[in-house]
């Protein structure tokens, strides 16, 4: 998916919601557990219930890898279902990969050629040669810049001799590898006010913002500091949507939560020029 198509979808749907498919088999409604592929069945119901209010889905690979081969099957079926039934959705594999060049190339081959996702989250720690194999035509790298976890303080704010913080160095250097048509950045919602600092270095890039909802991030703060004239945001909500209800009415509850977030997002979009 191109950047322009993603922007058009955001304005058409009046939403920049990304639904995180952090599907834990220990948390899904028990009535699904008797099926052959309960994770996929849960995902399918969530997707059908929320697709009208979202522009992206983000399966986190940890939840699928924890189940071994069955988990990978559920992941692949989920992506295929989105492609067939909801082709306007931007699909992110939240895999946080990053290794030496030839290994990164194999990861890229799996996610882009086999699984057919639009984007992969990538860690920048090993530098350019670990990231470039993911920069294949028509696909996206979403590079970790400033994350929402407590441990972000351990390294990401470290300053060099000139006072430049590590996350700033990541933003600056990575723009030598790809432009805003192929690279996005992860910027955690719990670092809301820091989005203004990120925008100083990446004014036109899309930001994938996790941490809204169960992690306590504020959508209002994210929009205040991170939104640009084209929106420039994909705000992820996972647990607050997909686990809104644990009964057989789980999909309807997810729909209500997604619709509520979409309506709030529409209000913020109305404040900026198209």
XYZ file of C-alpha atoms in Angstrom:
274
model
C 0.000 0.000 0.000
C 1.312 3.448 -0.892
C 1.426 6.365 1.478
C -1.176 8.218 -0.581
C -3.589 5.283 -0.467
C -3.197 5.047 3.299
C -3.882 8.766 3.659
C -6.967 8.467 1.446
C -8.260 5.596 3.583
C -7.781 7.638 6.736
C -9.813 10.544 5.391
C -12.473 8.328 3.841
C -13.032 6.423 7.078
C -12.321 9.388 9.347
C -10.086 7.085 11.337
C -6.438 6.373 11.952
C -7.114 3.389 14.170
C -4.882 0.341 14.050
C -6.351 -2.665 15.835
C -3.692 -4.763 17.520
C -4.373 -8.473 17.166
C -2.534 -9.489 20.344
C -4.517 -12.678 20.489
C -3.714 -14.697 23.604
C -5.363 -18.103 23.520
C -5.631 -17.945 27.319
C -7.794 -14.823 27.115
C -10.165 -15.474 24.230
C -13.751 -16.560 24.997
C -13.869 -20.183 26.043
C -16.607 -21.129 23.580
C -14.049 -20.737 20.763
C -11.575 -23.214 22.210
C -13.365 -26.269 20.852
C -12.691 -25.227 17.246
C -9.787 -26.317 15.050
C -8.226 -22.838 14.944
C -9.605 -20.718 17.809
C -7.076 -17.895 17.373
C -8.041 -17.386 13.750
C -11.755 -17.621 14.538
C -11.348 -14.977 17.219
C -9.369 -12.738 14.846
C -11.909 -13.148 12.056
C -14.757 -12.098 14.329
C -12.799 -9.103 15.646
C -11.825 -8.019 12.124
C -15.364 -8.259 10.749
C -16.663 -6.305 13.731
C -14.107 -3.492 13.625
C -13.015 -3.099 9.984
C -15.476 -0.287 9.312
C -13.747 1.811 11.976
C -10.079 0.981 11.376
C -7.486 1.437 8.653
C -4.887 -1.063 9.865
C -4.366 -4.297 11.772
C -1.245 -5.299 13.661
C -0.781 -8.928 14.670
C 1.984 -9.177 17.272
C 4.027 -12.231 16.304
C 4.825 -13.214 19.897
C 1.241 -14.308 20.456
C 1.373 -16.565 17.406
C 4.895 -17.906 17.835
C 4.012 -18.978 21.376
C 1.709 -21.588 19.819
C 4.297 -23.040 17.446
C 3.188 -24.196 14.007
C -0.504 -23.733 14.831
C 0.174 -20.127 15.724
C 1.922 -19.424 12.444
C -0.994 -20.980 10.620
C -3.393 -18.700 12.484
C -1.238 -15.677 11.636
C -1.075 -16.580 7.947
C -4.813 -17.274 7.787
C -5.507 -13.927 9.469
C -3.459 -12.030 6.897
C -5.045 -13.955 4.032
C -8.518 -13.224 5.409
C -7.750 -9.504 5.565
C -6.433 -9.531 2.009
C -9.531 -11.283 0.677
C -12.314 -9.683 2.687
C -10.926 -6.305 3.795
C -8.349 -5.321 1.156
C -8.299 -1.653 2.182
C -6.596 -2.494 5.481
C -2.889 -1.815 6.053
C -1.364 -4.965 7.585
C 1.566 -4.722 9.989
C 3.527 -7.689 11.255
C 4.697 -6.542 14.675
C 7.771 -8.762 14.699
C 10.548 -6.378 15.814
C 13.097 -8.136 13.638
C 16.636 -6.991 12.931
C 19.724 -9.114 12.295
C 22.746 -9.298 10.001
C 21.920 -8.588 6.386
C 21.395 -12.072 4.991
C 19.235 -13.090 7.961
C 17.160 -9.923 7.725
C 16.682 -10.730 4.069
C 15.149 -14.079 4.980
C 12.832 -12.461 7.506
C 11.781 -9.992 4.807
C 11.176 -12.837 2.370
C 8.836 -14.555 4.828
C 6.819 -11.501 5.776
C 6.562 -9.883 2.356
C 6.616 -12.777 -0.110
C 5.041 -15.562 1.926
C 2.812 -13.863 4.501
C 2.122 -10.816 2.275
C 1.964 -8.081 4.912
C 2.445 -4.404 4.112
C 4.916 -3.600 6.861
C 7.201 -5.087 9.493
C 8.394 -3.503 12.712
C 12.197 -3.521 12.764
C 14.729 -2.783 15.473
C 17.525 -0.388 14.422
C 20.168 -1.521 16.925
C 22.324 -3.376 14.364
C 22.252 -0.517 11.899
C 21.811 0.019 8.180
C 22.666 -3.423 6.825
C 20.141 -5.034 9.178
C 17.332 -2.711 8.043
C 17.863 -2.341 4.292
C 16.817 -5.906 3.363
C 13.302 -5.027 4.547
C 13.138 -2.031 2.213
C 11.627 -3.892 -0.707
C 9.456 -2.190 -3.313
C 5.901 -1.556 -2.230
C 6.522 -2.524 1.403
C 7.248 -0.605 4.588
C 9.705 -0.674 7.450
C 8.353 0.610 10.763
C 11.477 1.383 12.742
C 11.509 1.460 16.522
C 12.388 5.009 17.531
C 10.897 5.791 20.932
C 8.949 2.999 22.574
C 6.214 3.022 25.211
C 7.749 0.597 27.715
C 9.429 1.629 30.977
C 12.795 0.310 29.790
C 12.866 2.883 26.995
C 14.702 5.072 29.502
C 17.618 2.619 29.657
C 19.049 3.413 26.205
C 16.775 5.532 24.022
C 17.393 8.778 25.912
C 21.160 8.291 26.230
C 23.028 11.363 24.991
C 26.293 11.417 23.064
C 29.070 13.959 23.555
C 27.140 16.526 21.517
C 23.975 16.049 23.537
C 22.092 14.140 20.849
C 19.808 11.435 22.217
C 19.899 7.939 20.794
C 16.336 8.048 19.464
C 17.195 11.281 17.638
C 20.216 9.635 16.072
C 18.008 6.764 14.897
C 15.564 9.209 13.293
C 18.272 11.182 11.522
C 20.439 8.320 10.296
C 17.568 6.117 9.136
C 16.302 8.837 6.793
C 19.458 8.238 4.763
C 18.165 4.715 4.067
C 14.576 5.433 3.007
C 12.095 8.283 2.718
C 8.614 8.787 4.147
C 7.090 6.715 1.331
C 8.658 3.560 2.734
C 9.566 4.140 6.369
C 7.506 4.857 9.468
C 8.525 5.080 13.106
C 7.232 3.523 16.295
C 6.601 6.240 18.863
C 4.891 5.204 22.088
C 1.796 7.007 23.303
C 3.053 6.947 26.883
C 5.810 9.267 25.601
C 3.097 11.599 24.245
C 4.805 14.954 24.748
C 7.959 13.526 23.171
C 6.137 13.204 19.856
C 6.850 16.896 19.340
C 10.555 16.090 19.566
C 10.145 13.312 17.021
C 8.266 15.631 14.669
C 11.258 18.007 14.664
C 13.265 15.291 12.930
C 10.525 13.445 11.041
C 7.810 15.982 10.188
C 6.205 14.077 7.313
C 6.679 10.432 8.278
C 3.862 8.280 9.570
C 4.161 7.350 13.241
C 2.818 4.074 14.574
C 1.744 4.900 18.103
C 1.106 2.031 20.525
C 0.113 2.472 24.140
C -3.325 4.079 23.815
C -5.961 2.348 25.915
C -4.855 -0.354 28.310
C -1.319 1.074 28.561
C -2.651 4.472 29.567
C -1.614 6.640 26.637
C -3.780 9.654 25.795
C -5.193 9.991 22.279
C -5.658 13.723 22.840
C -1.988 14.126 23.711
C -0.884 11.989 20.775
C -2.864 14.143 18.378
C -1.735 17.387 19.961
C 1.957 16.598 19.602
C 2.120 14.042 16.790
C -0.473 14.878 14.130
C 0.639 16.611 10.949
C -1.382 18.122 8.100
C -1.966 14.691 6.502
C -2.706 13.096 9.886
C 0.558 11.120 9.856
C -0.557 8.764 12.610
C -1.575 5.159 13.026
C -2.720 4.814 16.619
C -2.838 1.257 17.875
C -5.270 -0.105 20.414
C -5.156 -3.785 21.288
C -6.477 -5.028 24.623
C -9.038 -2.250 25.071
C -10.761 -3.406 21.883
C -10.202 -7.117 21.467
C -10.755 -7.997 25.139
C -13.586 -5.575 25.779
C -15.794 -8.584 26.572
C -15.036 -12.228 27.313
C -18.447 -13.700 26.531
C -20.024 -14.781 23.255
C -20.788 -11.090 22.696
C -17.076 -10.238 22.425
C -17.244 -9.101 18.796
C -20.106 -6.684 19.431
C -18.198 -5.215 22.371
C -15.090 -4.818 20.200
C -17.201 -3.031 17.589
C -18.481 -0.568 20.175
C -14.974 0.201 21.422
C -13.572 0.648 17.905
C -16.492 2.897 16.951
C -15.966 5.016 20.064
C -12.292 5.523 19.240
C -13.076 6.240 15.578
C -15.544 8.946 16.541
C -12.957 10.599 18.747
C -10.420 10.383 15.931
C -12.877 11.979 13.506
C -13.035 14.960 15.814
C -9.286 15.414 15.741
C -9.168 15.017 11.967
C -11.755 17.784 11.607
C -9.289 20.199 13.185
C -6.653 19.863 10.456
C -6.787 20.817 6.782
C -7.081 17.943 4.352
